[in-house]
mmCIF file of C-alpha atoms in Angstrom:
data_model
loop_
_atom_site.group_PDB
_atom_site.id
_atom_site.type_symbol
_atom_site.label_atom_id
_atom_site.label_comp_id
_atom_site.label_asym_id
_atom_site.label_seq_id
_atom_site.Cartn_x
_atom_site.Cartn_y
_atom_site.Cartn_z
ATOM 1 C CA MET V 1 0.143 0.095 -0.129
ATOM 2 C CA LYS V 2 1.159 3.047 -1.100
ATOM 3 C CA SER V 3 2.178 5.903 1.803
ATOM 4 C CA ASN V 4 0.918 9.287 2.458
ATOM 5 C CA VAL V 5 3.561 11.450 2.392
ATOM 6 C CA ASN V 6 2.789 14.281 5.736
ATOM 7 C CA GLN V 7 3.028 17.769 4.064
ATOM 8 C CA LYS V 8 2.207 20.195 6.387
ATOM 9 C CA LYS V 9 1.903 23.577 4.135
ATOM 10 C CA GLN V 10 4.290 26.317 5.955
ATOM 11 C CA PRO V 11 3.655 29.667 6.089
ATOM 12 C CA GLU V 12 5.623 31.558 3.076
ATOM 13 C CA GLY V 13 9.025 32.555 4.534
ATOM 14 C CA SER V 14 8.755 30.507 7.605
ATOM 15 C CA ASP V 15 11.833 28.411 8.679
ATOM 16 C CA PRO V 16 11.104 24.831 8.549
ATOM 17 C CA SER V 17 13.797 24.354 11.730
ATOM 18 C CA VAL V 18 10.972 26.162 13.466
ATOM 19 C CA SER V 19 7.800 25.169 11.395
ATOM 20 C CA GLY V 20 8.307 21.514 11.910
ATOM 21 C CA ILE V 21 10.111 18.432 10.663
ATOM 22 C CA ARG V 22 10.737 18.359 6.953
ATOM 23 C CA LYS V 23 12.069 15.929 4.861
ATOM 24 C CA GLY V 24 16.267 16.671 4.379
ATOM 25 C CA LEU V 25 16.695 18.475 7.614
ATOM 26 C CA ALA V 26 17.689 17.158 11.102
ATOM 27 C CA ALA V 27 15.226 16.229 13.467
ATOM 28 C CA ALA V 28 15.457 14.880 17.469
ATOM 29 C CA ASN V 29 13.927 12.133 19.211
ATOM 30 C CA MET V 30 12.803 13.742 22.491
ATOM 31 C CA LYS V 31 11.856 10.375 24.344
ATOM 32 C CA THR V 32 15.169 8.335 23.041
ATOM 33 C CA GLY V 33 17.917 11.723 23.033
ATOM 34 C CA GLU V 34 18.684 10.504 19.332
ATOM 35 C CA PHE V 35 19.094 12.776 16.543
ATOM 36 C CA GLY V 36 19.659 12.347 12.539
ATOM 37 C CA MET V 37 18.805 13.081 9.364
ATOM 38 C CA VAL V 38 15.242 13.209 8.191
ATOM 39 C CA SER V 39 14.460 11.225 4.564
ATOM 40 C CA ARG V 40 11.281 10.600 5.050
ATOM 41 C CA VAL V 41 8.262 12.066 6.750
ATOM 42 C CA GLU V 42 4.920 10.013 6.332
ATOM 43 C CA ASN V 43 2.073 8.107 8.266
ATOM 44 C CA ASP V 44 2.626 10.615 11.244
ATOM 45 C CA CYS V 45 6.560 8.914 11.090
ATOM 46 C CA VAL V 46 9.627 10.261 10.794
ATOM 47 C CA VAL V 47 12.423 8.101 8.789
ATOM 48 C CA MET V 48 15.960 8.134 9.652
ATOM 49 C CA PRO V 49 18.775 6.283 7.625
ATOM 50 C CA ILE V 50 21.854 8.032 9.921
ATOM 51 C CA ARG V 51 21.430 9.294 13.403
ATOM 52 C CA CYS V 52 23.523 9.954 16.746
ATOM 53 C CA THR V 53 22.910 7.375 19.456
ATOM 54 C CA VAL V 54 22.956 8.578 23.012
ATOM 55 C CA ASP V 55 26.341 7.438 23.525
ATOM 56 C CA GLY V 56 27.509 9.594 20.641
ATOM 57 C CA THR V 57 27.792 7.121 18.194
ATOM 58 C CA LEU V 58 26.978 7.632 14.350
ATOM 59 C CA CYS V 59 24.538 5.012 13.078
ATOM 60 C CA GLN V 60 23.729 4.389 9.646
ATOM 61 C CA GLU V 61 20.788 2.598 9.631
ATOM 62 C CA GLU V 62 17.345 3.598 8.631
ATOM 63 C CA VAL V 63 15.076 3.887 11.922
ATOM 64 C CA VAL V 64 11.694 5.008 12.106
ATOM 65 C CA MET V 65 10.060 7.125 14.631
ATOM 66 C CA PRO V 66 7.104 8.509 15.595
ATOM 67 C CA GLU V 67 6.524 12.334 14.425
ATOM 68 C CA SER V 68 5.202 13.096 17.684
ATOM 69 C CA ASP V 69 8.380 12.273 19.574
ATOM 70 C CA CYS V 70 10.401 14.311 17.459
ATOM 71 C CA ARG V 71 11.213 17.937 16.920
ATOM 72 C CA PRO V 72 14.018 20.143 14.479
ATOM 73 C CA ALA V 73 17.488 19.499 15.856
ATOM 74 C CA SER V 74 19.044 22.547 17.629
ATOM 75 C CA SER V 75 22.342 24.240 16.407
ATOM 76 C CA GLU V 76 24.429 22.374 18.517
ATOM 77 C CA GLN V 77 22.511 18.694 17.804
ATOM 78 C CA LYS V 78 23.578 20.210 14.053
ATOM 79 C CA THR V 79 27.269 20.319 14.676
ATOM 80 C CA VAL V 80 27.666 17.471 16.619
ATOM 81 C CA LEU V 81 26.298 15.715 13.661
ATOM 82 C CA GLN V 82 28.184 17.293 11.261
ATOM 83 C CA ARG V 83 31.432 16.640 12.945
ATOM 84 C CA LEU V 84 30.685 12.667 13.017
ATOM 85 C CA PHE V 85 29.663 12.809 9.224
ATOM 86 C CA ASN V 86 33.490 14.752 8.839
ATOM 87 C CA GLY V 87 34.660 12.190 10.882
ATOM 88 C CA ARG V 88 33.340 9.657 8.409
ATOM 89 C CA ARG V 89 34.564 11.911 5.202
ATOM 90 C CA LEU V 90 30.806 11.570 5.061
ATOM 91 C CA CYS V 91 28.116 14.564 3.936
ATOM 92 C CA TRP V 92 24.303 15.038 3.677
ATOM 93 C CA ASP V 93 22.524 15.930 0.453
ATOM 94 C CA PRO V 94 19.491 17.488 1.515
ATOM 95 C CA ARG V 95 17.410 17.493 -1.800
ATOM 96 C CA LYS V 96 17.795 13.905 -2.492
ATOM 97 C CA ALA V 97 17.809 13.388 1.256
ATOM 98 C CA LEU V 98 20.625 10.594 1.647
ATOM 99 C CA VAL V 99 24.292 10.444 2.840
ATOM 100 C CA LYS V 100 27.325 10.386 0.277
ATOM 101 C CA VAL V 101 31.116 10.014 0.467
ATOM 102 C CA ASN V 102 32.831 12.978 0.770
ATOM 103 C CA ASP V 103 36.610 13.259 -0.189
ATOM 104 C CA PHE V 104 36.277 16.680 -1.294
ATOM 105 C CA GLN V 105 39.402 18.507 -0.137
ATOM 106 C CA PRO V 106 39.334 22.562 -1.012
ATOM 107 C CA ALA V 107 42.727 24.048 -2.406
ATOM 108 C CA ASP V 108 44.069 26.904 -1.977
ATOM 109 C CA GLY V 109 41.877 29.776 -4.144
ATOM 110 C CA GLU V 110 39.346 27.442 -4.637
ATOM 111 C CA ARG V 111 35.698 28.464 -4.839
ATOM 112 C CA ILE V 112 33.940 26.244 -2.640
ATOM 113 C CA ARG V 113 30.104 26.367 -0.700
ATOM 114 C CA VAL V 114 30.002 26.240 2.941
ATOM 115 C CA SER V 115 26.848 23.905 4.521
ATOM 116 C CA VAL V 116 25.959 22.284 7.856
ATOM 117 C CA LEU V 117 24.535 19.337 6.803
ATOM 118 C CA GLY V 118 23.919 20.857 3.520
ATOM 119 C CA GLU V 119 21.574 24.108 5.274
ATOM 120 C CA PRO V 120 23.489 26.777 2.956
ATOM 121 C CA VAL V 121 25.914 28.962 5.306
ATOM 122 C CA ALA V 122 28.086 31.046 2.778
ATOM 123 C CA THR V 123 30.281 30.550 -0.584
ATOM 124 C CA GLY V 124 33.611 31.932 -0.391
ATOM 125 C CA ILE V 125 37.239 31.267 -1.537
ATOM 126 C CA PHE V 126 39.424 28.658 0.478
ATOM 127 C CA ARG V 127 42.631 29.737 1.898
ATOM 128 C CA HIS V 128 43.698 27.367 4.409
ATOM 129 C CA VAL V 129 43.156 25.475 8.072
ATOM 130 C CA ASP V 130 45.194 26.968 9.903
ATOM 131 C CA ASP V 131 47.517 25.424 12.982
ATOM 132 C CA GLN V 132 43.838 26.084 15.134
ATOM 133 C CA SER V 133 41.907 23.783 12.973
ATOM 134 C CA ARG V 134 39.662 26.882 11.712
ATOM 135 C CA ALA V 135 39.108 27.513 8.063
ATOM 136 C CA VAL V 136 40.524 30.468 6.675
ATOM 137 C CA PHE V 137 38.851 32.388 3.550
ATOM 138 C CA TYR V 138 39.947 34.905 1.344
ATOM 139 C CA CYS V 139 36.354 36.084 1.192
ATOM 140 C CA LEU V 140 33.007 34.278 2.076
ATOM 141 C CA LEU V 141 30.168 35.732 0.849
ATOM 142 C CA MET V 142 27.386 34.835 3.771
ATOM 143 C CA LYS V 143 24.156 33.462 3.533
ATOM 144 C CA ASN V 144 22.343 36.916 4.250
ATOM 145 C CA GLY V 145 24.166 39.002 1.468
ATOM 146 C CA SER V 146 27.027 40.250 3.336
ATOM 147 C CA LEU V 147 30.266 40.075 1.618
ATOM 148 C CA ARG V 148 33.817 39.497 3.749
ATOM 149 C CA CYS V 149 36.956 40.260 1.883
ATOM 150 C CA ASN V 150 39.730 40.845 3.835
ATOM 151 C CA ALA V 151 42.246 37.901 2.373
ATOM 152 C CA SER V 152 41.934 36.535 5.983
ATOM 153 C CA GLU V 153 38.369 35.744 6.712
ATOM 154 C CA ILE V 154 38.095 33.314 9.984
ATOM 155 C CA LEU V 155 34.708 31.066 9.427
ATOM 156 C CA GLY V 156 35.375 28.675 12.159
ATOM 157 C CA ALA V 157 36.443 24.976 13.201
ATOM 158 C CA ALA V 158 36.442 23.563 10.078
ATOM 159 C CA ASP V 159 34.804 20.494 11.633
ATOM 160 C CA ASP V 160 31.597 22.193 11.939
ATOM 161 C CA TYR V 161 31.221 22.871 8.236
ATOM 162 C CA GLN V 162 30.540 20.216 5.039
ATOM 163 C CA PHE V 163 32.927 21.799 1.975
ATOM 164 C CA GLN V 164 32.143 20.945 -1.467
ATOM 165 C CA PRO V 165 32.031 22.170 -4.494
ATOM 166 C CA ILE V 166 30.932 25.417 -6.299
ATOM 167 C CA GLY V 167 27.845 25.344 -8.405
ATOM 168 C CA SER V 168 27.275 27.428 -11.084
ATOM 169 C CA THR V 169 24.495 29.516 -9.926
ATOM 170 C CA ALA V 170 26.464 30.117 -6.668
ATOM 171 C CA ARG V 171 29.493 30.663 -8.548
ATOM 172 C CA ASN V 172 28.294 33.790 -10.500
ATOM 173 C CA LYS V 173 26.351 35.209 -7.368
ATOM 174 C CA LEU V 174 30.110 35.868 -5.685
ATOM 175 C CA SER V 175 31.372 36.607 -8.819
ATOM 176 C CA LYS V 176 28.745 39.469 -8.605
ATOM 177 C CA ALA V 177 29.130 40.286 -5.390
ATOM 178 C CA MET V 178 33.089 40.868 -6.002
ATOM 179 C CA GLU V 179 32.245 43.119 -8.429
ATOM 180 C CA ALA V 180 29.619 45.369 -6.684
ATOM 181 C CA ALA V 181 32.822 45.547 -4.073
ATOM 182 C CA HIS V 182 34.461 46.632 -6.727
ATOM 183 C CA VAL V 183 37.293 43.676 -6.429
ATOM 184 C CA VAL V 184 38.757 41.536 -8.784
ATOM 185 C CA TRP V 185 40.409 38.152 -7.693
ATOM 186 C CA ASN V 186 44.243 37.630 -8.593
ATOM 187 C CA GLY V 187 44.324 33.425 -8.671
ATOM 188 C CA HIS V 188 47.842 33.956 -9.340
ATOM 189 C CA LEU V 189 48.637 36.582 -6.744
ATOM 190 C CA ARG V 190 46.022 35.023 -4.082
ATOM 191 C CA CYS V 191 44.920 38.628 -3.579
ATOM 192 C CA PHE V 192 42.071 41.041 -4.373
ATOM 193 C CA GLU V 193 42.510 44.255 -6.809
ATOM 194 C CA ARG V 194 40.574 47.198 -6.672
ATOM 195 C CA LYS V 195 38.732 47.400 -9.625
ATOM 196 C CA ASN V 196 38.803 50.956 -11.215
ATOM 197 C CA VAL V 197 35.381 51.949 -12.450
ATOM 198 C CA SER V 198 36.590 55.014 -14.076
ATOM 199 C CA PRO V 199 37.559 53.994 -17.467
ATOM 200 C CA GLY V 200 39.475 57.759 -17.586
ATOM 201 C CA ARG V 201 42.206 56.152 -14.722
ATOM 202 C CA ARG V 202 43.116 53.402 -16.619
ATOM 203 C CA GLU V 203 47.058 53.225 -16.734
ATOM 204 C CA PHE V 204 49.427 52.258 -19.472
ATOM 205 C CA TYR V 205 52.115 49.508 -18.673
ATOM 206 C CA TYR V 206 54.858 47.937 -20.465
ATOM 207 C CA TYR V 207 55.509 44.299 -21.030
ATOM 208 C CA LEU V 208 57.922 42.127 -23.173
ATOM 209 C CA ASP V 209 56.370 39.237 -25.393
ATOM 210 C CA GLU V 210 58.180 35.991 -25.752
ATOM 211 C CA TYR V 211 60.059 37.437 -28.750
ATOM 212 C CA LEU V 212 61.860 39.745 -25.855
ATOM 213 C CA GLN V 213 60.282 42.725 -27.880
ATOM 214 C CA ILE V 214 58.736 45.720 -25.623
ATOM 215 C CA HIS V 215 55.005 46.538 -25.876
ATOM 216 C CA ARG V 216 53.106 49.476 -24.502
ATOM 217 C CA VAL V 217 49.452 48.856 -23.525
ATOM 218 C CA GLN V 218 46.778 49.777 -21.933
ATOM 219 C CA ASP V 219 45.739 47.955 -18.681
ATOM 220 C CA THR V 220 41.603 46.854 -18.937
ATOM 221 C CA TYR V 221 41.462 44.804 -16.081
ATOM 222 C CA LYS V 222 41.535 41.797 -18.118
ATOM 223 C CA PRO V 223 43.148 38.393 -17.345
ATOM 224 C CA ARG V 224 46.014 39.112 -19.447
ATOM 225 C CA ASP V 225 46.637 42.041 -18.123
ATOM 226 C CA ARG V 226 46.339 40.848 -14.368
ATOM 227 C CA LYS V 227 48.637 37.434 -15.185
ATOM 228 C CA ARG V 228 51.460 39.797 -16.645
ATOM 229 C CA LYS V 229 51.121 41.843 -13.251
ATOM 230 C CA ALA V 230 51.320 38.316 -11.344
ATOM 231 C CA ALA V 231 54.500 37.086 -13.307
ATOM 232 C CA GLY V 232 55.913 40.294 -12.790
ATOM 233 C CA ASN V 233 56.002 41.097 -16.562
ATOM 234 C CA TYR V 234 54.270 44.610 -16.042
ATOM 235 C CA PHE V 235 56.382 48.012 -16.364
ATOM 236 C CA ALA V 236 55.457 51.293 -15.332
ATOM 237 C CA THR V 237 58.500 52.931 -17.423
ATOM 238 C CA ALA V 238 60.376 51.919 -20.536
ATOM 239 C CA GLU V 239 63.655 52.215 -18.702
ATOM 240 C CA GLU V 240 62.967 49.428 -16.344
ATOM 241 C CA VAL V 241 61.433 46.910 -18.945
ATOM 242 C CA ARG V 242 64.515 47.712 -20.995
ATOM 243 C CA GLY V 243 66.729 46.923 -18.086
ATOM 244 C CA VAL V 244 64.674 43.380 -17.783
ATOM 245 C CA GLN V 245 65.136 43.133 -21.791
ATOM 246 C CA ASP V 246 69.195 43.592 -21.511
ATOM 247 C CA CYS V 247 69.738 41.152 -18.915
ATOM 248 C CA TYR V 248 67.500 38.394 -20.807
ATOM 249 C CA LEU V 249 69.841 39.520 -24.192
ATOM 250 C CA ALA V 250 72.866 39.375 -22.382
ATOM 251 C CA ILE V 251 72.019 35.721 -20.732
ATOM 252 C CA LEU V 252 71.183 34.612 -24.185
ATOM 253 C CA ARG V 253 74.337 35.857 -25.610
ATOM 254 C CA LEU V 254 76.099 34.162 -22.946
ATOM 255 C CA HIS V 255 74.813 31.244 -24.022
ATOM 256 C CA HIS V 256 74.215 31.430 -27.969
ATOM 257 C CA GLY V 257 76.595 34.387 -28.821
ATOM 258 C CA THR V 258 75.313 37.721 -30.142
ATOM 259 C CA ILE V 259 71.707 36.977 -31.794
ATOM 260 C CA CYS V 260 70.932 40.479 -32.845
ATOM 261 C CA GLY V 261 71.906 44.135 -32.292
ATOM 262 C CA LYS V 262 70.005 46.781 -30.359
ATOM 263 C CA GLU V 263 68.445 48.101 -33.443
ATOM 264 C CA ASP V 264 66.709 44.515 -33.780
ATOM 265 C CA ARG V 265 65.723 44.297 -30.215
ATOM 266 C CA MET V 266 63.989 47.483 -30.141
ATOM 267 C CA LYS V 267 61.929 46.954 -33.239
ATOM 268 C CA GLY V 268 58.152 46.294 -32.191
ATOM 269 C CA GLN V 269 58.366 48.691 -29.616
ATOM 270 C CA ASP V 270 54.527 50.451 -29.407
ATOM 271 C CA GLU V 271 54.324 54.317 -28.798
#
């Protein structure tokens, strides 16, 4: 016989953790003291495929509990569950309401999403886990829309959160938030650069191409400009770039003999 799923309609904008037990969220049994993740709510019963027992053990075995005995899990209980999940390298998918293996290890400079058991907390650019086991980010876009961006944002204890690769929608939101704050992420230098919003203030710079020819171009804040700056191939004056050009040519002459005259190496320089 097909079960009838108990779908209690919530007022628009209500918080599921306050209004009732929901599929995909955490719940606690007030009688047994256990708490876990909910995969189904049907026939006045709550189904948990994974839970924390009264002795603090993570048990991955489906159990059915009376809905009347349960309530939404507290923040403290969710944190305990998240730590147990991380200890087993597991993560929770709230949309599908199932447990998955989580071998994801964020790298320095990687954009990721942060949650507690799948409930969104923030998206950001990961930096590292410090010597106090805290997750440090270059920037964080919090759930409320606020952008924290000082290159050393401490989120909290790394074990308290679920880290996963960022999706395209969240990635776009993070990029738009940085754009609104007039900052650009330089992935090569691992830093933020202030975006100049006035075209009239854009400056010119010099760089060497692959043939050691000097070029003068306008910095339009495109990836190619940031890459040259990150590589050190970005000079304010012609004198600076000529000095570097002379060094490169001297090294080539040392190994291969004279390759060109001064007239040749200056050929192609932009005015």
